[in-house]
Amino acid sequence: MQPHELITALASRRLVAIVRGSDPQAALDTVLALVRNGIDLVEVSLSGAHALDVIAKARAALGPEALLGAGTVLTADDARNAAEAGATYAVTPAVTEAVSASRSLGLPVLAGALTPTEVVGALREGATAVKLFPAGPGGAALLRALRAPFPLVPFVPVGGIDAAAAREYLAAGALAVGVGGPLVGRAADGDPTGLADRATAFRALAEEAS
């Protein structure tokens, strides 16, 4: 995936689903269920159990064109392992060596940043977009404040984002939002109750913002 392709995907979907679970089979089933329910831009966090296996199996099931990324990429080894497993983009929680390592492997990067200094650092390291993280404490006001000096930076808020917050961030100029628990629930831990309904609701929310 080229950087412009990730930007295009973020701009059209407006939503990244974040899957992190303790049950690898349930996490895989969750990824596949999300895609079946129309949420096809998915990040599998490396902090989940056997996440690399989940990515590899999801890639095999979904094919080469699937918009499947690896999250919580912290090191150069993480980046390399994610690429080998089949991730086509990387997501980091901070500006670490993983940003430049991912870019050297051909993976576009959503690099985590919270302050103006960190935003500049993420861009300097080659980030395709900035993952505003943790977005929850600052709310949409933080995004608006950062967009004033960085009007051309594509921001993707992540962290503590429910449906109401997602609407606020998208209205405040976020390119997309990353949503974990409020969308996925406990599906990646083995309890998929309500996943399809939540996916439908979040997909509708994202479509409204497009």
mmCIF file with all atom_site columns, N, CA, C and O in Angstrom, residues 104-124:
data_model
loop_
_atom_site.group_PDB
_atom_site.id
_atom_site.type_symbol
_atom_site.label_atom_id
_atom_site.label_alt_id
_atom_site.label_comp_id
_atom_site.label_asym_id
_atom_site.label_entity_id
_atom_site.label_seq_id
_atom_site.pdbx_PDB_ins_code
_atom_site.Cartn_x
_atom_site.Cartn_y
_atom_site.Cartn_z
_atom_site.occupancy
_atom_site.B_iso_or_equiv
_atom_site.pdbx_formal_charge
_atom_site.auth_seq_id
_atom_site.auth_comp_id
_atom_site.auth_asym_id
_atom_site.auth_atom_id
_atom_site.pdbx_PDB_model_num
ATOM 1  N N  . SER A 1 104 ? 10.544 2.323  5.724  1.00 0.00 ? 104 SER A N  1
ATOM 2  C CA . SER A 1 104 ? 11.600 1.672  4.937  1.00 0.00 ? 104 SER A CA 1
ATOM 3  C C  . SER A 1 104 ? 11.134 0.327  4.387  1.00 0.00 ? 104 SER A C  1
ATOM 4  O O  . SER A 1 104 ? 11.669 -0.157 3.384  1.00 0.00 ? 104 SER A O  1
ATOM 5  N N  . LEU A 1 105 ? 10.132 -0.273 5.033  1.00 0.00 ? 105 LEU A N  1
ATOM 6  C CA . LEU A 1 105 ? 9.569  -1.533 4.575  1.00 0.00 ? 105 LEU A CA 1
ATOM 7  C C  . LEU A 1 105 ? 8.419  -1.329 3.584  1.00 0.00 ? 105 LEU A C  1
ATOM 8  O O  . LEU A 1 105 ? 7.814  -2.293 3.127  1.00 0.00 ? 105 LEU A O  1
ATOM 9  N N  . GLY A 1 106 ? 8.101  -0.085 3.304  1.00 0.00 ? 106 GLY A N  1
ATOM 10 C CA . GLY A 1 106 ? 7.029  0.212  2.372  1.00 0.00 ? 106 GLY A CA 1
ATOM 11 C C  . GLY A 1 106 ? 5.657  0.290  2.994  1.00 0.00 ? 106 GLY A C  1
ATOM 12 O O  . GLY A 1 106 ? 4.645  0.294  2.279  1.00 0.00 ? 106 GLY A O  1
ATOM 13 N N  . LEU A 1 107 ? 5.600  0.358  4.326  1.00 0.00 ? 107 LEU A N  1
ATOM 14 C CA . LEU A 1 107 ? 4.312  0.460  5.008  1.00 0.00 ? 107 LEU A CA 1
ATOM 15 C C  . LEU A 1 107 ? 4.005  1.916  5.331  1.00 0.00 ? 107 LEU A C  1
ATOM 16 O O  . LEU A 1 107 ? 4.787  2.573  6.025  1.00 0.00 ? 107 LEU A O  1
ATOM 17 N N  . PRO A 1 108 ? 2.892  2.450  4.890  1.00 0.00 ? 108 PRO A N  1
ATOM 18 C CA . PRO A 1 108 ? 2.484  3.770  5.369  1.00 0.00 ? 108 PRO A CA 1
ATOM 19 C C  . PRO A 1 108 ? 2.164  3.679  6.856  1.00 0.00 ? 108 PRO A C  1
ATOM 20 O O  . PRO A 1 108 ? 1.807  2.611  7.366  1.00 0.00 ? 108 PRO A O  1
ATOM 21 N N  . VAL A 1 109 ? 2.292  4.809  7.558  1.00 0.00 ? 109 VAL A N  1
ATOM 22 C CA . VAL A 1 109 ? 2.221  4.783  9.017  1.00 0.00 ? 109 VAL A CA 1
ATOM 23 C C  . VAL A 1 109 ? 1.253  5.830  9.557  1.00 0.00 ? 109 VAL A C  1
ATOM 24 O O  . VAL A 1 109 ? 1.302  6.999  9.161  1.00 0.00 ? 109 VAL A O  1
ATOM 25 N N  . LEU A 1 110 ? 0.402  5.388  10.484 1.00 0.00 ? 110 LEU A N  1
ATOM 26 C CA . LEU A 1 110 ? -0.341 6.296  11.352 1.00 0.00 ? 110 LEU A CA 1
ATOM 27 C C  . LEU A 1 110 ? 0.484  6.392  12.629 1.00 0.00 ? 110 LEU A C  1
ATOM 28 O O  . LEU A 1 110 ? 0.522  5.447  13.423 1.00 0.00 ? 110 LEU A O  1
ATOM 29 N N  . ALA A 1 111 ? 1.169  7.506  12.817 1.00 0.00 ? 111 ALA A N  1
ATOM 30 C CA . ALA A 1 111 ? 2.089  7.639  13.950 1.00 0.00 ? 111 ALA A CA 1
ATOM 31 C C  . ALA A 1 111 ? 1.433  8.395  15.090 1.00 0.00 ? 111 ALA A C  1
ATOM 32 O O  . ALA A 1 111 ? 0.879  9.482  14.893 1.00 0.00 ? 111 ALA A O  1
ATOM 33 N N  . GLY A 1 112 ? 1.511  7.833  16.290 1.00 0.00 ? 112 GLY A N  1
ATOM 34 C CA . GLY A 1 112 ? 0.891  8.442  17.447 1.00 0.00 ? 112 GLY A CA 1
ATOM 35 C C  . GLY A 1 112 ? 1.586  9.710  17.890 1.00 0.00 ? 112 GLY A C  1
ATOM 36 O O  . GLY A 1 112 ? 2.814  9.772  17.973 1.00 0.00 ? 112 GLY A O  1
ATOM 37 N N  . ALA A 1 113 ? 0.798  10.750 18.175 1.00 0.00 ? 113 ALA A N  1
ATOM 38 C CA . ALA A 1 113 ? 1.320  12.026 18.650 1.00 0.00 ? 113 ALA A CA 1
ATOM 39 C C  . ALA A 1 113 ? 0.203  12.749 19.384 1.00 0.00 ? 113 ALA A C  1
ATOM 40 O O  . ALA A 1 113 ? -0.978 12.560 19.076 1.00 0.00 ? 113 ALA A O  1
ATOM 41 N N  . LEU A 1 114 ? 0.584  13.589 20.341 1.00 0.00 ? 114 LEU A N  1
ATOM 42 C CA . LEU A 1 114 ? -0.414 14.319 21.132 1.00 0.00 ? 114 LEU A CA 1
ATOM 43 C C  . LEU A 1 114 ? -0.133 15.815 21.187 1.00 0.00 ? 114 LEU A C  1
ATOM 44 O O  . LEU A 1 114 ? -1.065 16.610 21.298 1.00 0.00 ? 114 LEU A O  1
ATOM 45 N N  . THR A 1 115 ? 1.133  16.204 21.109 1.00 0.00 ? 115 THR A N  1
ATOM 46 C CA . THR A 1 115 ? 1.515  17.607 21.225 1.00 0.00 ? 115 THR A CA 1
ATOM 47 C C  . THR A 1 115 ? 2.023  18.135 19.890 1.00 0.00 ? 115 THR A C  1
ATOM 48 O O  . THR A 1 115 ? 2.380  17.352 19.003 1.00 0.00 ? 115 THR A O  1
ATOM 49 N N  . PRO A 1 116 ? 2.117  19.464 19.741 1.00 0.00 ? 116 PRO A N  1
ATOM 50 C CA . PRO A 1 116 ? 2.682  20.009 18.504 1.00 0.00 ? 116 PRO A CA 1
ATOM 51 C C  . PRO A 1 116 ? 4.086  19.482 18.216 1.00 0.00 ? 116 PRO A C  1
ATOM 52 O O  . PRO A 1 116 ? 4.411  19.167 17.067 1.00 0.00 ? 116 PRO A O  1
ATOM 53 N N  . THR A 1 117 ? 4.913  19.377 19.246 1.00 0.00 ? 117 THR A N  1
ATOM 54 C CA . THR A 1 117 ? 6.270  18.862 19.037 1.00 0.00 ? 117 THR A CA 1
ATOM 55 C C  . THR A 1 117 ? 6.235  17.436 18.512 1.00 0.00 ? 117 THR A C  1
ATOM 56 O O  . THR A 1 117 ? 7.005  17.069 17.604 1.00 0.00 ? 117 THR A O  1
ATOM 57 N N  . GLU A 1 118 ? 5.344  16.609 19.079 1.00 0.00 ? 118 GLU A N  1
ATOM 58 C CA . GLU A 1 118 ? 5.238  15.230 18.627 1.00 0.00 ? 118 GLU A CA 1
ATOM 59 C C  . GLU A 1 118 ? 4.677  15.144 17.206 1.00 0.00 ? 118 GLU A C  1
ATOM 60 O O  . GLU A 1 118 ? 5.089  14.275 16.424 1.00 0.00 ? 118 GLU A O  1
ATOM 61 N N  . VAL A 1 119 ? 3.752  16.023 16.859 1.00 0.00 ? 119 VAL A N  1
ATOM 62 C CA . VAL A 1 119 ? 3.222  16.043 15.498 1.00 0.00 ? 119 VAL A CA 1
ATOM 63 C C  . VAL A 1 119 ? 4.346  16.318 14.507 1.00 0.00 ? 119 VAL A C  1
ATOM 64 O O  . VAL A 1 119 ? 4.489  15.631 13.485 1.00 0.00 ? 119 VAL A O  1
ATOM 65 N N  . VAL A 1 120 ? 5.164  17.317 14.812 1.00 0.00 ? 120 VAL A N  1
ATOM 66 C CA . VAL A 1 120 ? 6.295  17.641 13.934 1.00 0.00 ? 120 VAL A CA 1
ATOM 67 C C  . VAL A 1 120 ? 7.246  16.451 13.844 1.00 0.00 ? 120 VAL A C  1
ATOM 68 O O  . VAL A 1 120 ? 7.737  16.104 12.760 1.00 0.00 ? 120 VAL A O  1
ATOM 69 N N  . GLY A 1 121 ? 7.511  15.808 14.980 1.00 0.00 ? 121 GLY A N  1
ATOM 70 C CA . GLY A 1 121 ? 8.389  14.655 14.976 1.00 0.00 ? 121 GLY A CA 1
ATOM 71 C C  . GLY A 1 121 ? 7.842  13.516 14.138 1.00 0.00 ? 121 GLY A C  1
ATOM 72 O O  . GLY A 1 121 ? 8.595  12.839 13.416 1.00 0.00 ? 121 GLY A O  1
ATOM 73 N N  . ALA A 1 122 ? 6.548  13.269 14.231 1.00 0.00 ? 122 ALA A N  1
ATOM 74 C CA . ALA A 1 122 ? 5.931  12.205 13.438 1.00 0.00 ? 122 ALA A CA 1
ATOM 75 C C  . ALA A 1 122 ? 6.068  12.484 11.948 1.00 0.00 ? 122 ALA A C  1
ATOM 76 O O  . ALA A 1 122 ? 6.417  11.592 11.162 1.00 0.00 ? 122 ALA A O  1
ATOM 77 N N  . LEU A 1 123 ? 5.817  13.709 11.550 1.00 0.00 ? 123 LEU A N  1
ATOM 78 C CA . LEU A 1 123 ? 5.938  14.068 10.140 1.00 0.00 ? 123 LEU A CA 1
ATOM 79 C C  . LEU A 1 123 ? 7.377  13.958 9.672  1.00 0.00 ? 123 LEU A C  1
ATOM 80 O O  . LEU A 1 123 ? 7.659  13.499 8.558  1.00 0.00 ? 123 LEU A O  1
ATOM 81 N N  . ARG A 1 124 ? 8.301  14.363 10.528 1.00 0.00 ? 124 ARG A N  1
ATOM 82 C CA . ARG A 1 124 ? 9.722  14.299 10.172 1.00 0.00 ? 124 ARG A CA 1
ATOM 83 C C  . ARG A 1 124 ? 10.164 12.858 9.928  1.00 0.00 ? 124 ARG A C  1
ATOM 84 O O  . ARG A 1 124 ? 10.996 12.588 9.067  1.00 0.00 ? 124 ARG A O  1
#
